[in-house]
Short mmCIF file of C-alpha atoms in Angstrom, two decimals:
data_model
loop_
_atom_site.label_atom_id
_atom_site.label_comp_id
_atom_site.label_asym_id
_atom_site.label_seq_id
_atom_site.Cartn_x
_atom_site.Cartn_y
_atom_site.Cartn_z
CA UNK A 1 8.58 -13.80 -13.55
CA UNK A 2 5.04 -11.90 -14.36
CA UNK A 3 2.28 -14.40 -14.09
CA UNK A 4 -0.01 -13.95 -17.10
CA UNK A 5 -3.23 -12.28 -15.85
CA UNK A 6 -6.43 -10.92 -17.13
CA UNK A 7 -7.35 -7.70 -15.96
CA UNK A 8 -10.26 -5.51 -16.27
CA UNK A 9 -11.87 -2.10 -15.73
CA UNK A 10 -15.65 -2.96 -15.26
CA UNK A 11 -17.16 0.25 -16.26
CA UNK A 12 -20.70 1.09 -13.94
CA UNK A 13 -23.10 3.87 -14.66
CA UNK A 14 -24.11 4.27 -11.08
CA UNK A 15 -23.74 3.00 -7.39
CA UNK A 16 -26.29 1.07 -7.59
CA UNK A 17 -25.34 -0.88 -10.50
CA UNK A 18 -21.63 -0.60 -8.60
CA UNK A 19 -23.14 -2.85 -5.90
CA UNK A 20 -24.87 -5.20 -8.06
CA UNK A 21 -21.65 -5.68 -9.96
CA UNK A 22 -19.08 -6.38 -6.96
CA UNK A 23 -21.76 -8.77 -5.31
CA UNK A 24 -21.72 -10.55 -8.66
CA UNK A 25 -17.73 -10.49 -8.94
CA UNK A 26 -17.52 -11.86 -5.33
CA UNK A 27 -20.02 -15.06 -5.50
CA UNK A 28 -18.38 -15.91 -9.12
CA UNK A 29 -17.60 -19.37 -9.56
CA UNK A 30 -17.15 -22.16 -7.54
CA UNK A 31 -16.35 -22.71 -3.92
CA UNK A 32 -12.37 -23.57 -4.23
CA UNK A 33 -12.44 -19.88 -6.64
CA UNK A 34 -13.76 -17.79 -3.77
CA UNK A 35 -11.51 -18.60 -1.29
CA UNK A 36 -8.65 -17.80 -3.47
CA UNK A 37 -10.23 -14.27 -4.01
CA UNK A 38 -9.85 -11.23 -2.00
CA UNK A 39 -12.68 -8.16 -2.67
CA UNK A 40 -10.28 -4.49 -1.72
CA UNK A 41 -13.25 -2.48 -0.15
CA UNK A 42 -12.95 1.21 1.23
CA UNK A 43 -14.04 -0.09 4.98
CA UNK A 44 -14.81 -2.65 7.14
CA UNK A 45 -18.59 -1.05 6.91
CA UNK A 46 -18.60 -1.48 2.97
CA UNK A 47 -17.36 -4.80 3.17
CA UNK A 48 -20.52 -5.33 5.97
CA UNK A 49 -22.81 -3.60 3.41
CA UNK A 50 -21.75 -5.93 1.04
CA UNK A 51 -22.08 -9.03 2.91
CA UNK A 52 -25.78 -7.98 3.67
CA UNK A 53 -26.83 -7.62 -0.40
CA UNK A 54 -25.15 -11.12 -0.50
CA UNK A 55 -27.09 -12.46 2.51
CA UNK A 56 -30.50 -11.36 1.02
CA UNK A 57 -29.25 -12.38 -2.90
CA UNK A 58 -28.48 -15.61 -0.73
CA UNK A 59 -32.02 -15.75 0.90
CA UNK A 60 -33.81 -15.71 -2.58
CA UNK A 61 -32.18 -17.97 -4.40
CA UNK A 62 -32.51 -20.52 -1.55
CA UNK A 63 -28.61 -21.32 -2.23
CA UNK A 64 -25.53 -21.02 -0.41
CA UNK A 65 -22.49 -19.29 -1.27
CA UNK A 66 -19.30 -19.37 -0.44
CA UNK A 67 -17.62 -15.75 0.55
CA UNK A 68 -14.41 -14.01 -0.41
CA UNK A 69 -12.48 -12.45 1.83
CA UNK A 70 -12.91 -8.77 1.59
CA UNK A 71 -9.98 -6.25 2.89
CA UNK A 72 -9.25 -2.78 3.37
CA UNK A 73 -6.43 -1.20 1.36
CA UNK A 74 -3.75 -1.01 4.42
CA UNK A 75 -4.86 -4.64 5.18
CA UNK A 76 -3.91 -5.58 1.56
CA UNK A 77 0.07 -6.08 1.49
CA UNK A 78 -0.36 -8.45 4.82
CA UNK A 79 -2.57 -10.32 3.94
CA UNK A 80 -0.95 -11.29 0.75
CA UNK A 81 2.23 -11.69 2.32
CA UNK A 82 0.16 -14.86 4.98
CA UNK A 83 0.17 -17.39 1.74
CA UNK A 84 4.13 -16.85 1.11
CA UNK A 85 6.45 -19.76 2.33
CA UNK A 86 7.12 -19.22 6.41
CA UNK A 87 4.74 -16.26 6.20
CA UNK A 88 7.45 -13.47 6.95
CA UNK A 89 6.66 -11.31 10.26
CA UNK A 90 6.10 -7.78 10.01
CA UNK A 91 6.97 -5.07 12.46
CA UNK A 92 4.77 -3.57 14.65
CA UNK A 93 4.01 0.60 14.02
CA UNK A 94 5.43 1.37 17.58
CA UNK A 95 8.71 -1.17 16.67
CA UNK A 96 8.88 1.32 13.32
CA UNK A 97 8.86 3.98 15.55
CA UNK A 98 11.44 3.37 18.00
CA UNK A 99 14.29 2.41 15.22
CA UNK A 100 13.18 5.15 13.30
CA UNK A 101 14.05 7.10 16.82
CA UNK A 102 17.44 5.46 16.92
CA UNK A 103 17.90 6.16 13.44
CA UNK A 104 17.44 10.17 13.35
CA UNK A 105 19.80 9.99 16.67
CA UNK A 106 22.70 8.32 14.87
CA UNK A 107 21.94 10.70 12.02
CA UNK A 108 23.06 13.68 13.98
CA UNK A 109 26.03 11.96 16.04
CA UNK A 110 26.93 11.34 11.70
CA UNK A 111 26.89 14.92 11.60
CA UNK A 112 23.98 15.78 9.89
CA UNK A 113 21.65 17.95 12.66
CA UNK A 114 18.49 18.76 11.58
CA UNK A 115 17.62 22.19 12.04
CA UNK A 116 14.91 21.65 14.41
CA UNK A 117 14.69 19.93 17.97
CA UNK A 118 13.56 15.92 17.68
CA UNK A 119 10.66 15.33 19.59
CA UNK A 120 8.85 12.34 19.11
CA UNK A 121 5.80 13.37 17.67
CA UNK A 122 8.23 14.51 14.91
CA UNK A 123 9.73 10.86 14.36
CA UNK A 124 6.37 9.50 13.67
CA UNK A 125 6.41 12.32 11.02
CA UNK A 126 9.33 10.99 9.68
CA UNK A 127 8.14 7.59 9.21
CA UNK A 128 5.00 8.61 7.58
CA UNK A 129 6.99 10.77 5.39
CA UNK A 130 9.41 7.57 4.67
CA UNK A 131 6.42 5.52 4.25
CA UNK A 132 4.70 8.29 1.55
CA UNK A 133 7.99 8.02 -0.42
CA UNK A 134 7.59 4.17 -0.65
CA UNK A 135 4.41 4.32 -1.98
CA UNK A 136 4.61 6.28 -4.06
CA UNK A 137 7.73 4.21 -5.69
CA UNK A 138 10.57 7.32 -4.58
CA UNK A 139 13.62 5.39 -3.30
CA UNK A 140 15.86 7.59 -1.40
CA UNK A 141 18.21 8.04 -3.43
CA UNK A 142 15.67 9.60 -5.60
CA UNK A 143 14.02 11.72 -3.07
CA UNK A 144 17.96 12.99 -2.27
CA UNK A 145 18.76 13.93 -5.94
CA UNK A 146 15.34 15.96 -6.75
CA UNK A 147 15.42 17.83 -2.76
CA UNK A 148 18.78 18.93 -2.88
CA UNK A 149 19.05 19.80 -7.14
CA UNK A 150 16.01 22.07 -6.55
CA UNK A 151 17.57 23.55 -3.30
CA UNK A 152 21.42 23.78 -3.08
CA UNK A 153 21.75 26.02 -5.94
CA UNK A 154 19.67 28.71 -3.64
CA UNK A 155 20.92 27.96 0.02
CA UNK A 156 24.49 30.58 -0.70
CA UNK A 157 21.83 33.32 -0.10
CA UNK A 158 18.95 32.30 0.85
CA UNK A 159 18.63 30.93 4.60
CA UNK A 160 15.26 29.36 4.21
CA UNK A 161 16.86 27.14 1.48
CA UNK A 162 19.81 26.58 3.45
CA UNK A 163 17.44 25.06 6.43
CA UNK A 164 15.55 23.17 4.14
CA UNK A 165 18.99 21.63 2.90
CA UNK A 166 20.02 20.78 6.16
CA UNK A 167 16.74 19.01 7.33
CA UNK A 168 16.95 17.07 3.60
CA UNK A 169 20.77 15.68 4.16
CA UNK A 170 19.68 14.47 7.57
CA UNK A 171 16.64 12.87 6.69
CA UNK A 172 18.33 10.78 3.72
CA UNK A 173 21.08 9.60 6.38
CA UNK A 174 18.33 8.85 8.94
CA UNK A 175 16.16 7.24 6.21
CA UNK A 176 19.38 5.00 5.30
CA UNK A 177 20.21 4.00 8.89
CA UNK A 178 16.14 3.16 9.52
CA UNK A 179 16.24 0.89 6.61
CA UNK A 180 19.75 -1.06 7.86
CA UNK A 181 17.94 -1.34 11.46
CA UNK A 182 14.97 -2.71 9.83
CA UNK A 183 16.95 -5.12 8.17
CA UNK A 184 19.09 -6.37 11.15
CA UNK A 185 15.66 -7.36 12.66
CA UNK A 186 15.10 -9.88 10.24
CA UNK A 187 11.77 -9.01 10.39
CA UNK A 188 9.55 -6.72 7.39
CA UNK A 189 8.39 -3.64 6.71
CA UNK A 190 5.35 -3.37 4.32
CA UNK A 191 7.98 -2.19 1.78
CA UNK A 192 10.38 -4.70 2.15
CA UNK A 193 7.19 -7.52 1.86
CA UNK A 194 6.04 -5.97 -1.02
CA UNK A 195 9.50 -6.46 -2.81
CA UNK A 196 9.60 -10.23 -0.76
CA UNK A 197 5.88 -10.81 -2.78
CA UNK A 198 6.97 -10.15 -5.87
CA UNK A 199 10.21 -12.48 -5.72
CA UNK A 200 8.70 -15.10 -3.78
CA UNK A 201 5.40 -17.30 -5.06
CA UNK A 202 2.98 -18.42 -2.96
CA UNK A 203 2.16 -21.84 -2.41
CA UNK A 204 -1.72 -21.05 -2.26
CA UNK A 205 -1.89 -18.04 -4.32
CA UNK A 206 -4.75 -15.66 -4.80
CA UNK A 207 -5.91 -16.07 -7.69
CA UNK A 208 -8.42 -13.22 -8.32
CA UNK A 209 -8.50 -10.10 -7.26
CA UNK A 210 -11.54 -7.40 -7.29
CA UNK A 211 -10.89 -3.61 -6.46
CA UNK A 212 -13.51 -1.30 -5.21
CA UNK A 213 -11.82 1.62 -4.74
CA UNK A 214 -9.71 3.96 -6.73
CA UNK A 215 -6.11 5.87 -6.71
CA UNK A 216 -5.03 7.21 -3.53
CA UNK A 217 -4.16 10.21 -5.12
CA UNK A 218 -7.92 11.10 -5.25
CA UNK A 219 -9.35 8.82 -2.87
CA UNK A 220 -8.19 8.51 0.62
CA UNK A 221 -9.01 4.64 0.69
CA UNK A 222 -7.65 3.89 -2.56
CA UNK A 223 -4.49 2.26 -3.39
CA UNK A 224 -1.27 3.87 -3.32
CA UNK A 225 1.00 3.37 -6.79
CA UNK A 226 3.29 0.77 -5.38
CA UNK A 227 -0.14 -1.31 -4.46
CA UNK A 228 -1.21 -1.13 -8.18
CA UNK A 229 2.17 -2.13 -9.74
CA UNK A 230 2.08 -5.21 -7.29
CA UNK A 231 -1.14 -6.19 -8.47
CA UNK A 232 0.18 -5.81 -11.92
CA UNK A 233 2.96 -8.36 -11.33
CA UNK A 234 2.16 -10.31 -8.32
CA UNK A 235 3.22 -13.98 -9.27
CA UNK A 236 0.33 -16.51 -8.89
CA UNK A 237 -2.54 -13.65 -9.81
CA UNK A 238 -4.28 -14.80 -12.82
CA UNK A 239 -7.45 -12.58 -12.51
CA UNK A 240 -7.92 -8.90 -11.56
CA UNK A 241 -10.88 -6.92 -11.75
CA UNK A 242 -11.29 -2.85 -11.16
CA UNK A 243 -14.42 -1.71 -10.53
CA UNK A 244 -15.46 1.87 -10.85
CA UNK A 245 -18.60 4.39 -11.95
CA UNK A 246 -18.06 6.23 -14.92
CA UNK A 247 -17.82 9.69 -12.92
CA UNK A 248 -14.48 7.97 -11.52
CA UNK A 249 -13.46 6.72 -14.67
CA UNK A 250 -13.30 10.03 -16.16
CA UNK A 251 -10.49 11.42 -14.42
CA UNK A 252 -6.93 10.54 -14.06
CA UNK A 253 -7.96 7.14 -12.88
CA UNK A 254 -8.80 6.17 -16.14
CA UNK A 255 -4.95 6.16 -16.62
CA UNK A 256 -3.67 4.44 -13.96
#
């Protein structure tokens, strides 16, 4: 079930205004509001930069304010996932790694060799490729269907194709076997808790939600599209604001 939410693009013709506006967002309300509100920053050093106009805002008004907590993008899907029932445990990068390792090996004793040598700089590779697909909401099956539709018809004669074939069919079976190791763990990927967030309320929710930064696609701290359809369905979230200047706003982002 979709909570209903309201959400908003706050329009801003500058950063300074920008500033003014997420300082604003982040002291709105009362007390019990801001703790149930996380602030999605670029960086730790914007979210110190902001803490500083609130500090002297603070110092002016002789008052004291209660603070959000503010969060990068990749700190995002964990931290949501600490209010859920039992708060599921994720897997460490290096954990990732190493069944991702066992998971190209028992790809090739399948049959499907790769047509280059695994080394393990190359199965980090491989789980940021994974990972890209993911967020960018391309199951495997999907990635599988569009690789080898554009490519088999072209691998008879062309050997370039044929490779590239080859290294698709054994990255689908390795991407299948990483995902059944990852669920023997019993443990979570950031995937698997984003799907585990969506089915599962929170007992404390957050209730509000203010972005800072824009599409990943154009920004390199900005959220990836599986991050913006879970903030357009996450079950508890009544409130989400996106902030953004008006040069931002009038590209693609605008659309998203």
């Amino acid at each position: 079930m979709i909570t209903p939410r309201a959400t908003r693009l706050v329009r801003v013709p500058d950063l300074f205004t920008f500033r003014a506006v997420v300082v604003d967002l982040a002291c709105d309300g009362t007390p019990l509001d801001a703790r149930r509100r996380l602030v999605v920053v670029p960086t730790r050093a914007a979210a110190e930069h902001l803490l500083r106009s609130i500090e002297r805002r603070t110092l002016a008004s002789v008052a004291a304010v209660v603070l959000p907590d503010f969060i990068t993008p990749g700190e995002l899907i964990a931290r949501l996932g600490e209010r859920l029932p039992g708060e599921p445990r994720l897997l460490a990068a290096t954990e990732r790694e190493v069944l991702a390792g066992t998971a190209c090996r028992t790809a090739i004793d399948g049959g499907d060799e790769p047509p280059f040598h695994l080394r393990p700089g190359l199965v980090a590779e491989i789980v940021r490729f994974y990972d890209s697909l993911q967020r960018h909401q391309k199951g495997i099956d999907t990635f599988e269907r569009l690789a080898l539709g554009a490519l088999e018809p072209g691998a008879v004669d062309d050997r370039g194709a044929e490779r590239l074939v080859r290294q698709t069919r054994f990255l689908v079976r390795a991407f299948r076997c990483f995902e059944q190791f990852v669920d023997a763990t019993g443990r979570m990927d950031e995937h698997r808790l984003r799907r585990h967030l969506l089915a599962t309320p929170a007992s404390d929710p957050w209730e509000h939600v203010v972005v800072t930064v824009g599409d990943a696609a154009s920004d390199r701290h900005g959220l990836c599209a599986a991050d913006w359809d879970l903030l357009s369905r996450l079950p508890g979230l009544k409130r989400l604001d996106v902030v953004a200047t008006e040069a931002a706003v009038a590209g693609a982002f605008h659309e998203r």
